[in-house]
Coordinates of C-alpha atoms in Angstrom, one line a residue:
Chain A
X10 CA 0.2 0.0 -0.3
X11 CA 1.3 3.4 -0.8
X12 CA 0.6 6.7 1.3
X13 CA 1.5 10.4 0.4
X14 CA 3.7 11.6 2.9
X15 CA 2.1 14.4 4.3
X16 CA -1.5 12.2 4.3
X17 CA 0.7 9.4 6.5
X18 CA 1.4 12.0 8.9
X19 CA -1.9 13.7 9.1
X20 CA -3.0 10.4 10.1
X21 CA -0.6 9.8 12.4
X22 CA -2.0 13.0 14.3
X23 CA -5.5 12.4 13.9
X24 CA -4.6 9.4 16.0
X25 CA -3.1 11.5 18.6
X26 CA -5.9 13.0 18.6
X27 CA -8.6 10.1 19.4
X28 CA -10.6 11.0 16.7
X29 CA -10.2 7.3 15.3
X30 CA -10.6 6.0 18.7
X31 CA -7.8 3.2 18.1
X32 CA -5.1 4.1 19.9
X33 CA -4.6 6.2 23.1
X34 CA -1.1 7.2 23.0
X35 CA 0.9 7.6 19.8
X36 CA 4.7 7.3 20.3
X37 CA 7.6 9.2 17.9
X38 CA 10.5 10.2 17.7
X39 CA 9.8 14.4 17.0
X40 CA 12.0 17.2 16.3
X41 CA 12.9 18.8 19.5
X42 CA 11.7 22.7 19.3
X43 CA 14.8 24.1 19.2
X44 CA 15.2 23.9 15.0
X45 CA 18.7 23.2 14.9
X46 CA 19.2 20.2 17.2
X47 CA 20.1 17.1 14.7
X48 CA 18.4 14.9 17.5
X49 CA 15.7 13.5 17.0
X50 CA 13.7 12.9 20.9
X51 CA 11.5 9.9 21.5
X52 CA 8.1 10.8 23.2
X53 CA 4.4 11.0 23.5
X54 CA 3.1 13.0 20.3
X55 CA 1.8 16.0 20.7
X56 CA -0.3 18.4 18.3
X57 CA 3.1 21.0 18.0
X58 CA 5.1 18.5 17.7
X59 CA 7.3 17.8 14.3
X60 CA 7.4 14.0 14.2
X61 CA 11.0 12.3 12.8
X62 CA 9.9 9.6 10.7
X63 CA 12.6 10.1 8.3
X64 CA 16.7 9.9 9.2
X65 CA 18.1 7.4 11.2
X66 CA 17.3 7.0 14.7
X67 CA 16.0 8.9 17.9
X68 CA 18.4 9.8 21.0
X69 CA 16.9 7.5 22.9
X70 CA 16.1 3.6 23.3
X71 CA 12.7 2.0 22.8
X72 CA 12.8 0.5 26.1
X73 CA 12.4 3.6 27.9
X74 CA 9.1 3.0 27.2
X75 CA 8.8 -0.7 27.1
X76 CA 11.1 -0.9 30.8
X77 CA 11.0 2.3 32.4
X78 CA 14.0 3.6 34.0
X79 CA 11.7 3.3 37.4
X80 CA 8.9 1.1 37.0
X81 CA 6.4 -0.7 40.0
X82 CA 6.3 -4.3 39.0
X83 CA 4.4 -5.6 41.9
X84 CA 1.8 -5.1 42.5
X85 CA 1.1 -4.8 39.0
X86 CA -2.2 -4.0 37.0
X87 CA -1.2 -3.5 33.7
X88 CA -2.3 -0.7 31.5
X89 CA -4.8 -2.0 28.6
X90 CA -4.9 1.1 26.5
X91 CA -3.8 0.4 22.7
X92 CA -0.9 2.8 21.5
X93 CA 1.3 3.2 18.6
X94 CA 4.8 3.1 17.9
X95 CA 5.7 4.6 15.3
X96 CA 9.0 6.6 13.4
X97 CA 11.6 3.4 15.1
X98 CA 14.3 2.4 13.1
X99 CA 15.7 -1.2 12.7
X100 CA 18.3 -1.3 15.3
X101 CA 15.7 -1.0 17.3
X102 CA 13.2 -3.1 16.3
X103 CA 16.4 -5.6 16.2
X104 CA 16.6 -4.8 20.5
X105 CA 12.7 -5.4 20.8
X106 CA 13.5 -8.4 19.1
X107 CA 16.4 -9.5 22.1
X108 CA 14.3 -7.7 25.0
X109 CA 11.0 -10.0 24.2
X110 CA 13.3 -12.9 24.6
X111 CA 15.3 -11.9 27.7
X112 CA 12.2 -10.5 29.3
X113 CA 8.9 -12.7 27.9
X114 CA 10.0 -16.6 28.0
X115 CA 9.2 -19.7 28.8
X116 CA 10.8 -19.4 32.5
X117 CA 9.8 -15.6 33.1
X118 CA 7.1 -12.8 32.1
X119 CA 8.3 -9.5 33.2
X120 CA 4.5 -8.0 33.7
X121 CA 5.2 -4.2 32.7
X122 CA 7.1 -5.6 29.6
X123 CA 4.9 -8.0 28.3
X124 CA 1.6 -5.7 28.8
X125 CA 3.5 -2.5 26.9
X126 CA 4.0 -5.2 23.6
X127 CA 1.1 -6.6 24.1
X128 CA -1.0 -3.5 23.9
X129 CA 1.7 -1.5 21.2
X130 CA 1.6 -1.7 17.7
X131 CA 4.7 -1.1 15.9
X132 CA 5.2 0.8 12.8
X133 CA 8.7 0.7 12.5
X134 CA 10.3 3.1 9.1
X135 CA 13.5 2.4 6.7
X136 CA 16.4 5.0 7.9
X137 CA 16.8 8.0 5.1
X138 CA 19.9 8.8 6.0
X139 CA 22.8 7.4 8.7
X140 CA 24.0 8.7 12.1
X141 CA 27.8 9.4 12.3
X142 CA 28.1 6.4 14.8
X143 CA 25.6 4.3 12.9
X144 CA 27.1 0.5 11.9
X145 CA 24.3 -1.8 12.4
X146 CA 26.0 -3.1 9.1
X147 CA 28.8 -4.1 11.3
X148 CA 26.8 -6.0 13.4
X149 CA 24.7 -8.1 11.0
X150 CA 21.9 -5.5 10.0
X151 CA 20.6 -3.6 7.9
X152 CA 19.4 0.2 7.8
X153 CA 15.9 -1.1 7.6
X154 CA 13.6 -3.9 9.6
X155 CA 12.8 -7.0 8.0
X156 CA 11.1 -9.1 10.8
X157 CA 10.1 -7.7 14.5
X158 CA 7.7 -5.0 13.7
X159 CA 4.0 -5.2 13.4
X160 CA 3.9 -2.7 10.0
X161 CA 6.2 -1.0 8.1
X162 CA 6.5 2.2 6.6
X163 CA 9.9 2.5 3.3
X164 CA 10.5 5.9 1.8
X165 CA 9.6 5.2 -1.8
X166 CA 10.2 9.1 -3.3
X167 CA 7.2 11.3 -1.8
X168 CA 5.3 8.4 -0.7
X169 CA 5.6 5.2 1.8
X170 CA 5.5 1.6 1.0
X171 CA 3.7 0.4 4.0
X172 CA 3.1 -3.3 4.6
X173 CA 2.0 -5.3 8.2
X174 CA 3.7 -8.1 9.3
X175 CA 1.0 -9.5 12.0
X176 CA -2.3 -9.1 12.7
X177 CA -1.8 -5.8 14.8
X178 CA -0.1 -4.4 11.6
X179 CA -2.7 -5.4 9.0
X180 CA -5.3 -3.7 11.6
X181 CA -3.1 -0.6 11.6
X182 CA -3.1 -0.3 7.9
X183 CA -7.4 -1.2 7.9
X184 CA -7.1 1.9 10.0
X185 CA -5.2 3.8 7.5
X186 CA -7.1 2.6 4.4
X187 CA -10.5 3.7 5.8
X188 CA -9.5 7.0 6.9
X189 CA -7.0 8.2 4.4
X190 CA -6.1 8.3 0.3
X191 CA -4.2 5.6 -0.2
X192 CA -2.8 3.7 -3.6
X193 CA -3.0 0.0 -3.5
X194 CA -0.3 -1.6 -5.1
X195 CA 1.1 -5.0 -5.2
X196 CA 1.9 -6.7 -2.6
X197 CA 6.4 -7.0 -3.4
X198 CA 8.3 -3.9 -2.5
X199 CA 8.7 -2.0 -5.4
X200 CA 12.2 -1.9 -7.1
X201 CA 12.7 2.0 -6.1
X202 CA 12.1 0.9 -2.1
X203 CA 14.8 -1.7 -3.3
X204 CA 16.7 0.6 -4.4
X205 CA 17.0 3.1 -1.8
X206 CA 17.4 0.4 0.7
X207 CA 20.3 -0.6 -0.8
X208 CA 21.9 2.9 -1.6
X209 CA 21.0 3.4 2.9
X210 CA 22.9 0.0 3.2
X211 CA 26.1 1.2 0.9
X212 CA 26.1 4.1 3.0
X213 CA 26.2 3.1 6.3
X214 CA 28.8 -0.1 5.3
X215 CA 31.0 2.8 3.9
X216 CA 31.1 4.7 6.9
X217 CA 31.8 1.4 8.8
X218 CA 34.8 -0.3 6.7
X219 CA 37.3 1.2 9.0
X220 CA 36.1 -0.5 11.8
X221 CA 36.0 -3.8 10.0
X222 CA 35.8 -7.2 12.0
X223 CA 35.7 -10.2 11.8
X224 CA 32.4 -11.9 13.3
X225 CA 33.8 -14.6 15.9
X226 CA 33.3 -12.1 18.1
X227 CA 34.0 -14.9 20.5
X228 CA 37.5 -14.5 20.4
X229 CA 37.3 -11.1 22.3
X230 CA 37.9 -13.4 25.7
X231 CA 41.2 -13.9 24.3
X232 CA 41.9 -10.2 24.1
X233 CA 45.1 -9.5 26.4
X234 CA 44.5 -7.4 29.5
X235 CA 46.6 -4.4 28.7
X236 CA 44.3 -4.2 25.5
X237 CA 41.1 -3.8 28.1
X238 CA 43.4 -1.2 29.7
X239 CA 44.0 0.9 26.8
X240 CA 40.8 1.4 25.4
X241 CA 39.1 1.8 29.2
X242 CA 41.7 3.8 29.8
X243 CA 39.3 7.1 29.4
X244 CA 36.4 5.5 31.1
X245 CA 34.7 7.2 34.1
X246 CA 32.4 4.2 34.9
X247 CA 29.5 6.1 34.5
X248 CA 27.2 3.8 33.1
X249 CA 26.0 6.0 30.4
X250 CA 26.7 3.4 27.7
X251 CA 24.6 0.7 29.2
X252 CA 21.6 3.2 30.4
X253 CA 21.5 4.2 26.3
X254 CA 21.8 1.0 25.3
X255 CA 19.0 -0.3 24.0
X256 CA 19.9 -3.9 24.6
X257 CA 20.9 -3.7 28.3
X258 CA 17.9 -4.3 30.6
X259 CA 20.0 -4.8 33.8
X260 CA 17.4 -4.5 37.3
X261 CA 17.7 -3.3 40.9
X262 CA 14.3 -4.8 42.5
X263 CA 13.9 -2.1 45.1
X264 CA 11.2 -3.2 48.0
X265 CA 8.9 -0.1 48.5
X266 CA 6.6 -1.7 50.6
X267 CA 4.2 0.6 53.4
X268 CA 1.8 -1.3 55.6
X269 CA 0.6 -4.0 54.9
X270 CA 1.3 -4.1 51.2
X271 CA 4.1 -5.4 49.2
X272 CA 5.4 -3.5 46.4
X273 CA 8.5 -4.0 44.5
X274 CA 10.2 -1.2 42.3
X275 CA 12.5 -1.9 39.7
X276 CA 15.2 0.4 38.4
X277 CA 18.2 0.4 36.1
X278 CA 21.2 -1.1 37.0
X279 CA 24.5 -0.7 35.6
X280 CA 27.7 -3.1 35.4
X281 CA 30.0 -0.3 34.9
X282 CA 29.3 0.9 38.4
X283 CA 31.1 -0.5 41.5
X284 CA 28.7 -1.9 44.2
X285 CA 26.9 -3.8 41.3
X286 CA 28.4 -7.5 41.5
X287 CA 29.2 -6.6 44.9
X288 CA 28.3 -9.5 47.4
X289 CA 27.5 -8.6 51.2
X290 CA 30.9 -9.4 52.4
X291 CA 32.4 -6.7 49.9
X292 CA 33.7 -8.9 47.6
X293 CA 33.2 -7.5 44.0
X294 CA 34.1 -10.0 40.9
X295 CA 35.0 -7.1 39.3
X296 CA 36.5 -4.4 41.4
X297 CA 38.8 -2.5 38.6
X298 CA 37.1 -0.1 35.5
X299 CA 38.8 -2.3 32.7
X300 CA 37.2 -5.3 34.3
X301 CA 33.8 -3.9 34.2
X302 CA 34.8 -2.5 31.0
X303 CA 35.5 -5.5 29.7
X304 CA 32.1 -7.4 31.0
X305 CA 29.8 -4.8 29.2
X306 CA 31.4 -6.7 25.9
X307 CA 31.5 -9.2 26.4
X308 CA 28.0 -9.7 27.5
X309 CA 26.9 -7.7 24.5
X310 CA 28.9 -9.5 22.2
X311 CA 29.4 -13.0 23.3
X312 CA 26.9 -13.7 26.1
X313 CA 23.9 -12.3 24.7
X314 CA 24.6 -14.2 21.5
X315 CA 24.7 -17.2 23.5
X316 CA 22.0 -17.1 25.2
X317 CA 19.4 -15.1 22.6
X318 CA 21.4 -16.3 19.8
X319 CA 21.9 -12.5 18.5
X320 CA 24.4 -10.3 19.4
X321 CA 23.7 -7.6 22.2
X322 CA 24.7 -4.7 20.2
X323 CA 22.5 -3.7 17.6
X324 CA 24.7 -1.2 16.1
X325 CA 23.0 2.0 17.0
X326 CA 25.8 3.5 18.1
X327 CA 24.4 5.8 20.7
X328 CA 27.0 4.1 23.7
X329 CA 29.4 6.1 21.8
X330 CA 27.6 9.2 20.8
X331 CA 27.1 9.1 25.2
X332 CA 30.5 8.5 26.3
X333 CA 31.8 11.4 28.1
X334 CA 35.3 9.8 27.6
X335 CA 34.6 9.8 23.9
X336 CA 35.1 5.8 23.4
X337 CA 33.8 4.9 20.1
X338 CA 32.5 1.3 20.5
X339 CA 33.8 0.7 16.5
X340 CA 37.1 1.4 17.6
X341 CA 37.2 -0.3 20.6
X342 CA 35.5 -3.5 18.9
X343 CA 37.8 -3.5 16.0
X344 CA 41.3 -3.4 18.1
X345 CA 40.5 -5.6 20.7
X346 CA 39.4 -8.6 18.2
X347 CA 42.6 -7.5 16.1
X348 CA 44.6 -7.8 19.4
X349 CA 42.4 -11.3 20.2
X350 CA 43.4 -12.6 16.9
X351 CA 47.1 -12.4 17.3
X352 CA 47.5 -9.0 14.8
X353 CA 47.6 -5.5 14.7
X354 CA 44.5 -3.2 13.9
X355 CA 46.1 -2.6 10.4
X356 CA 46.3 -6.2 9.6
X357 CA 42.8 -6.7 10.9
X358 CA 41.3 -4.1 8.6
X359 CA 43.1 -5.5 5.4
Chain B
X6 CA -1.2 -17.0 32.3
X7 CA 2.4 -16.6 34.3
X8 CA 2.4 -15.6 37.9
X9 CA 4.1 -12.5 38.7
X10 CA 7.9 -13.5 39.3
X11 CA 7.8 -10.5 41.7
X12 CA 5.1 -10.9 44.2
X13 CA 6.0 -11.5 47.7
X14 CA 4.4 -14.2 50.1
X15 CA 3.4 -12.7 53.4
X16 CA 5.5 -14.3 56.4
X17 CA 5.3 -14.1 59.8
X18 CA 8.5 -14.1 61.9
X19 CA 6.9 -17.0 64.7
X20 CA 10.5 -16.8 66.6
X21 CA 14.2 -15.4 66.7
X22 CA 16.9 -17.4 67.6
X23 CA 20.8 -15.4 68.2
X24 CA 22.9 -18.0 67.3
X25 CA 25.6 -16.3 67.4
X26 CA 26.6 -12.3 68.0
X27 CA 26.4 -11.9 64.1
X28 CA 24.4 -14.9 63.2
X29 CA 20.7 -15.1 63.8
X30 CA 18.0 -17.2 62.9
X31 CA 14.2 -16.5 62.1
X32 CA 11.7 -18.7 62.3
X33 CA 8.8 -18.0 59.3
X34 CA 5.0 -18.9 58.9
X35 CA 4.2 -18.1 55.1
X36 CA 0.5 -17.3 54.0
X37 CA 0.8 -19.5 51.7
X38 CA 2.7 -23.2 51.8
X39 CA 7.3 -22.6 50.0
X40 CA 7.9 -25.6 49.3
X41 CA 11.8 -25.5 48.9
X42 CA 14.2 -28.6 48.2
X43 CA 17.2 -28.2 50.2
X44 CA 19.9 -25.9 48.6
X45 CA 17.8 -23.4 46.5
X46 CA 17.3 -20.3 47.9
X47 CA 14.5 -17.2 48.5
X48 CA 14.3 -13.6 48.2
X49 CA 13.7 -12.3 51.5
X50 CA 12.5 -8.8 51.9
X51 CA 11.8 -6.7 54.6
X52 CA 8.9 -4.2 53.9
X53 CA 10.1 -0.7 52.6
X54 CA 14.0 -1.8 53.2
X55 CA 14.4 -3.9 50.5
X56 CA 15.2 -7.8 49.8
X57 CA 18.2 -10.5 49.6
X58 CA 18.7 -13.7 49.0
X59 CA 19.3 -16.4 51.6
X60 CA 19.6 -19.8 52.3
X61 CA 16.6 -22.1 53.8
X62 CA 18.5 -23.2 57.1
X63 CA 15.5 -26.1 57.9
X64 CA 14.6 -29.0 56.8
X65 CA 12.6 -29.1 53.4
X66 CA 10.2 -31.9 54.6
X67 CA 8.9 -29.7 57.3
X68 CA 6.1 -27.4 55.4
X69 CA 4.4 -25.5 57.3
X70 CA 7.0 -23.3 58.6
X71 CA 10.7 -22.3 57.6
X72 CA 13.9 -21.1 59.2
X73 CA 16.4 -18.7 57.9
X74 CA 19.4 -17.9 59.2
X75 CA 21.0 -14.2 58.7
X76 CA 24.6 -13.0 59.6
X77 CA 24.4 -9.6 60.8
X78 CA 26.6 -7.9 56.8
X79 CA 25.0 -4.7 55.9
X80 CA 22.3 -2.5 56.2
X81 CA 19.0 -5.1 55.5
X82 CA 20.3 -7.8 57.6
X83 CA 21.0 -5.1 60.4
X84 CA 17.8 -4.4 60.3
X85 CA 16.7 -8.2 59.9
X86 CA 18.8 -8.6 63.5
X87 CA 16.2 -5.9 64.8
X88 CA 13.1 -7.6 64.2
X89 CA 10.4 -9.4 65.9
X90 CA 8.1 -12.3 67.0
X91 CA 5.0 -11.0 64.7
X92 CA 7.1 -8.6 62.3
X93 CA 6.0 -9.8 58.7
X94 CA 8.7 -10.3 55.8
X95 CA 8.5 -10.9 52.3
X96 CA 9.2 -13.8 51.1
X97 CA 9.7 -15.1 46.6
X98 CA 10.9 -18.0 45.8
X99 CA 11.7 -21.0 45.8
X100 CA 15.1 -20.2 43.3
X101 CA 17.5 -22.7 41.9
X102 CA 18.9 -25.4 41.6
X103 CA 18.7 -28.2 44.8
X104 CA 21.2 -30.7 46.0
X105 CA 20.9 -34.0 44.3
X106 CA 19.8 -36.0 47.1
X107 CA 19.4 -39.1 44.8
X108 CA 23.5 -39.2 44.3
X109 CA 24.1 -38.8 47.4
X110 CA 22.2 -42.2 48.1
X111 CA 24.0 -45.5 49.7
X112 CA 26.9 -43.1 49.7
X113 CA 29.3 -41.8 52.3
X114 CA 28.5 -38.4 52.4
X115 CA 31.3 -35.7 53.2
X116 CA 29.9 -31.7 54.0
X117 CA 32.5 -29.4 54.5
X118 CA 31.0 -25.8 56.0
X119 CA 32.2 -22.7 57.3
X120 CA 30.8 -19.7 58.8
X121 CA 27.4 -19.0 57.6
X122 CA 27.8 -21.4 55.2
X123 CA 26.5 -24.0 58.0
X124 CA 22.9 -22.3 57.3
X125 CA 22.7 -24.2 53.7
X126 CA 24.5 -27.2 55.3
X127 CA 22.0 -27.2 58.4
X128 CA 18.9 -27.6 55.7
X129 CA 20.7 -30.5 53.9
X130 CA 21.8 -31.8 57.2
X131 CA 18.4 -32.3 58.7
X132 CA 16.9 -32.8 55.6
X133 CA 19.2 -35.9 55.3
X134 CA 18.4 -37.2 58.9
X135 CA 14.4 -37.2 58.6
X136 CA 15.5 -40.1 55.4
X137 CA 18.4 -41.6 56.9
X138 CA 18.3 -45.0 55.9
X139 CA 18.9 -43.7 52.4
X140 CA 22.2 -42.6 53.3
X141 CA 25.3 -44.7 54.5
X142 CA 27.1 -42.1 56.5
X143 CA 27.5 -38.4 57.3
X144 CA 31.0 -36.8 57.6
X145 CA 29.9 -32.7 58.6
X146 CA 33.3 -30.9 59.4
X147 CA 31.9 -27.5 60.5
X148 CA 33.9 -24.3 60.7
X149 CA 33.9 -21.2 62.9
X150 CA 36.4 -18.1 63.1
X151 CA 36.3 -18.8 67.6
X152 CA 33.8 -20.6 69.5
X153 CA 31.8 -17.5 69.9
X154 CA 30.7 -17.3 66.3
X155 CA 29.2 -21.1 66.2
X156 CA 26.2 -21.3 65.0
X157 CA 23.8 -24.2 66.3
X158 CA 25.1 -24.9 69.5
X159 CA 22.4 -26.5 71.6
X160 CA 22.1 -28.7 68.2
X161 CA 25.5 -30.4 67.7
X162 CA 25.1 -32.4 70.9
X163 CA 21.9 -33.8 69.8
X164 CA 23.3 -34.1 65.8
X165 CA 26.2 -36.3 67.4
X166 CA 24.3 -38.6 68.6
X167 CA 23.1 -40.3 65.6
X168 CA 25.2 -43.4 65.3
X169 CA 25.4 -42.8 61.0
X170 CA 26.6 -39.1 61.8
X171 CA 30.1 -38.0 62.7
X172 CA 30.2 -34.1 63.4
X173 CA 33.6 -32.3 64.1
X174 CA 34.0 -28.7 64.4
X175 CA 37.2 -26.5 64.3
X176 CA 37.7 -22.8 64.7
X177 CA 40.3 -20.9 63.3
X178 CA 41.6 -19.4 67.1
X179 CA 40.4 -19.7 70.5
X180 CA 41.0 -16.0 72.0
X181 CA 41.8 -15.7 75.5
X182 CA 38.9 -16.1 78.3
X183 CA 37.1 -18.2 75.8
X184 CA 37.1 -22.7 76.1
X185 CA 37.3 -24.8 73.4
X186 CA 37.7 -28.8 73.2
X187 CA 37.2 -29.7 70.0
X188 CA 39.5 -28.9 66.6
X189 CA 41.5 -25.5 66.2
X190 CA 42.4 -24.6 62.8
X191 CA 40.6 -23.7 59.6
X192 CA 37.6 -26.4 59.0
X193 CA 39.9 -27.9 55.8
X194 CA 42.9 -29.4 58.1
X195 CA 39.8 -31.6 59.2
X196 CA 40.1 -33.3 56.1
X197 CA 43.5 -34.8 57.0
X198 CA 40.8 -37.5 59.3
X199 CA 38.6 -38.1 56.9
X200 CA 37.8 -42.3 57.0
X201 CA 35.5 -42.2 54.2
X202 CA 36.3 -43.1 50.2
X203 CA 37.3 -40.1 48.3
X204 CA 37.1 -41.9 45.2
X205 CA 33.2 -42.5 45.6
X206 CA 32.0 -40.1 47.9
X207 CA 30.1 -37.3 47.1
X208 CA 31.1 -33.8 49.1
X209 CA 29.5 -31.2 49.7
X210 CA 30.9 -27.5 50.4
X211 CA 29.8 -24.4 51.5
X212 CA 31.4 -21.4 53.0
X213 CA 33.0 -18.0 52.2
X214 CA 34.7 -17.9 49.0
X215 CA 38.4 -18.6 50.3
X216 CA 37.2 -21.5 51.8
X217 CA 35.3 -23.0 49.4
X218 CA 38.4 -22.5 47.2
X219 CA 41.1 -24.2 49.4
X220 CA 37.9 -26.5 50.7
X221 CA 37.7 -28.0 46.6
X222 CA 41.5 -27.9 45.8
X223 CA 42.1 -29.9 49.4
X224 CA 39.4 -32.5 48.5
X225 CA 40.7 -32.7 44.9
X226 CA 44.3 -34.1 46.3
X227 CA 42.2 -36.6 48.4
X228 CA 40.9 -37.6 45.0
X229 CA 37.5 -36.8 45.1
X230 CA 35.4 -36.4 41.9
X231 CA 35.2 -33.4 40.0
X232 CA 31.6 -34.2 39.1
X233 CA 31.1 -35.5 43.1
X234 CA 32.2 -32.3 44.3
X235 CA 28.7 -29.9 44.7
X236 CA 29.6 -25.8 46.2
X237 CA 26.8 -23.6 46.5
X238 CA 28.2 -20.4 44.7
X239 CA 27.5 -17.1 46.2
X240 CA 27.0 -13.4 43.7
X241 CA 24.8 -11.1 44.0
X242 CA 21.0 -12.2 43.3
X243 CA 18.7 -9.4 43.3
X244 CA 16.3 -11.1 41.1
X245 CA 16.4 -14.6 42.0
X246 CA 15.2 -16.0 38.4
X247 CA 17.6 -14.7 35.5
X248 CA 16.8 -11.7 34.8
X249 CA 19.0 -8.9 36.6
X250 CA 22.1 -10.3 35.6
X251 CA 24.0 -9.3 38.7
X252 CA 25.2 -12.8 39.3
X253 CA 25.9 -14.1 35.3
X254 CA 29.6 -16.1 36.2
X255 CA 30.6 -17.2 32.6
X256 CA 27.7 -18.9 31.1
X257 CA 25.7 -19.4 34.2
X258 CA 23.4 -17.6 35.8
X259 CA 24.2 -18.4 39.8
X260 CA 20.6 -18.2 40.6
X261 CA 18.7 -19.9 38.1
X262 CA 21.5 -22.3 36.9
X263 CA 22.4 -22.4 40.2
X264 CA 23.5 -22.4 43.3
X265 CA 24.0 -26.0 43.7
X266 CA 26.7 -26.3 41.0
X267 CA 29.3 -29.5 40.7
X268 CA 33.1 -28.0 40.5
X269 CA 33.4 -29.8 37.2
X270 CA 31.0 -28.1 36.0
X271 CA 32.1 -24.5 36.7
X272 CA 36.1 -25.1 37.2
X273 CA 36.5 -23.0 33.8
X274 CA 34.3 -19.8 34.5
X275 CA 36.1 -16.7 35.5
X276 CA 36.0 -15.2 38.4
X277 CA 34.5 -18.2 40.2
X278 CA 36.0 -17.6 43.9
X279 CA 36.2 -13.9 43.5

């Protein structure tokens, strides 16, 4: 289905107005009021907002909506109102696929995350641009989503090509069809969309070239200690990287019960913090900053891959953007992998 | 629909027993049954203050009440030591792996423990005693820093009377003014007197990391098999269900895949004894 970009924007605004009656909330990356800011912020869509549907991913990871910084999880009462999450890009869709496995599985279901996912329709958008730290192609991703969304919008000249992947996505497209002017096209992806996607993929590949490395990330385990010390030299252990990472979900469970009830609140924790794994005796398995730094890299690139079948890094580049020490995740992994393979970085790049 | 894993079962403190100046046992009556298998752990929370993982110290055959032995080590446990009979706590669990009792059947079992590691071992020991006909013998070596630091003082004389039980205690030091008529030295020195066949016997070890490390080393030297040394690992465990990721040790979550592991399972994991 094809829809003109203005028509789709108009539809999303009307979703928010609730005149269509289907979604109570619409979440979307929006341009902040300061017009010169290049950073779109993920937020509830308001009438005055300018949605940022194209371009690359927003500053905020989607977990901020699904898995909040601080949230009561027991007793838990699910909010059942349907909501629409739109404008998110492939790296964030991939993060949702990982969190789905981590937070709702046969052993366990996080009540808040599950409720959010069930009531939310995800309309993802193809990237039409790459941010300076974007590197999805380095971690086996693409700048457009192929799975994990309910519906996807691919930019196509002045139009979007909309396709649904789930029944929630079908319902959304039905709603668009009923309330907007659309052109029905055949179900295969138009050649122009394919061409644009190839162009975007090439762009990300090109800017990632300098950081190329082998896919055998398990080798990181054997990177020498000096390598980790070198890469973490500028790390101050603030935890910005973990808090902004779309797949980090480490939690602290606090008891905030009052008299006569039992209340549990979960909030984010960071493996980069000194007290993270410290036990009552005072012992910590990773007392040094370079050990905690290494733990995070291994978690993203080795442990999560073994656990969930997908890397814990989606190539969004947020950790690099957020690091006050200026540590570039791509560069660090590139060099560590080269060291682990027994060569110098230059050798690995060749 | 899966139950909410964060929901707590309210329990009432029916008795408090001060074992040592730092160790206290709470006897709890949960509002709903909380059936655990010995070796598993629970999360015990004080309303408004927090929760932490503890291993029950009573037999798993007792279902209407539950003992938990807790050492004063920080903010939460200080408050637990101030709790009174009648106070309410919240329990979640049980979580993790249990001691594989079937592997101990018809064998001479060694239990080696120190300090607050004696809490889960008391649970194991009492559970074994409840079905003692299943086991050939139980050698229980218990260590503490000083005579004053020995928990379960009243119970030891009783336990000793059992014909299948050989129970020896050691303290690291006897400070002036205290008396002690058992062994002196770190608990692993007791292994020199062991009179069971190491090659066919299972051994259970629980205690401070340094004791576990050297205890395991000594057991291996004696000829115990790597897959018959059972370790109760301690890591920070907020959630109990492999979600908070704090207890990740190599590829294992201690809370979910442990806390009871064989040495063979985890010997190559990084940070094993840290």
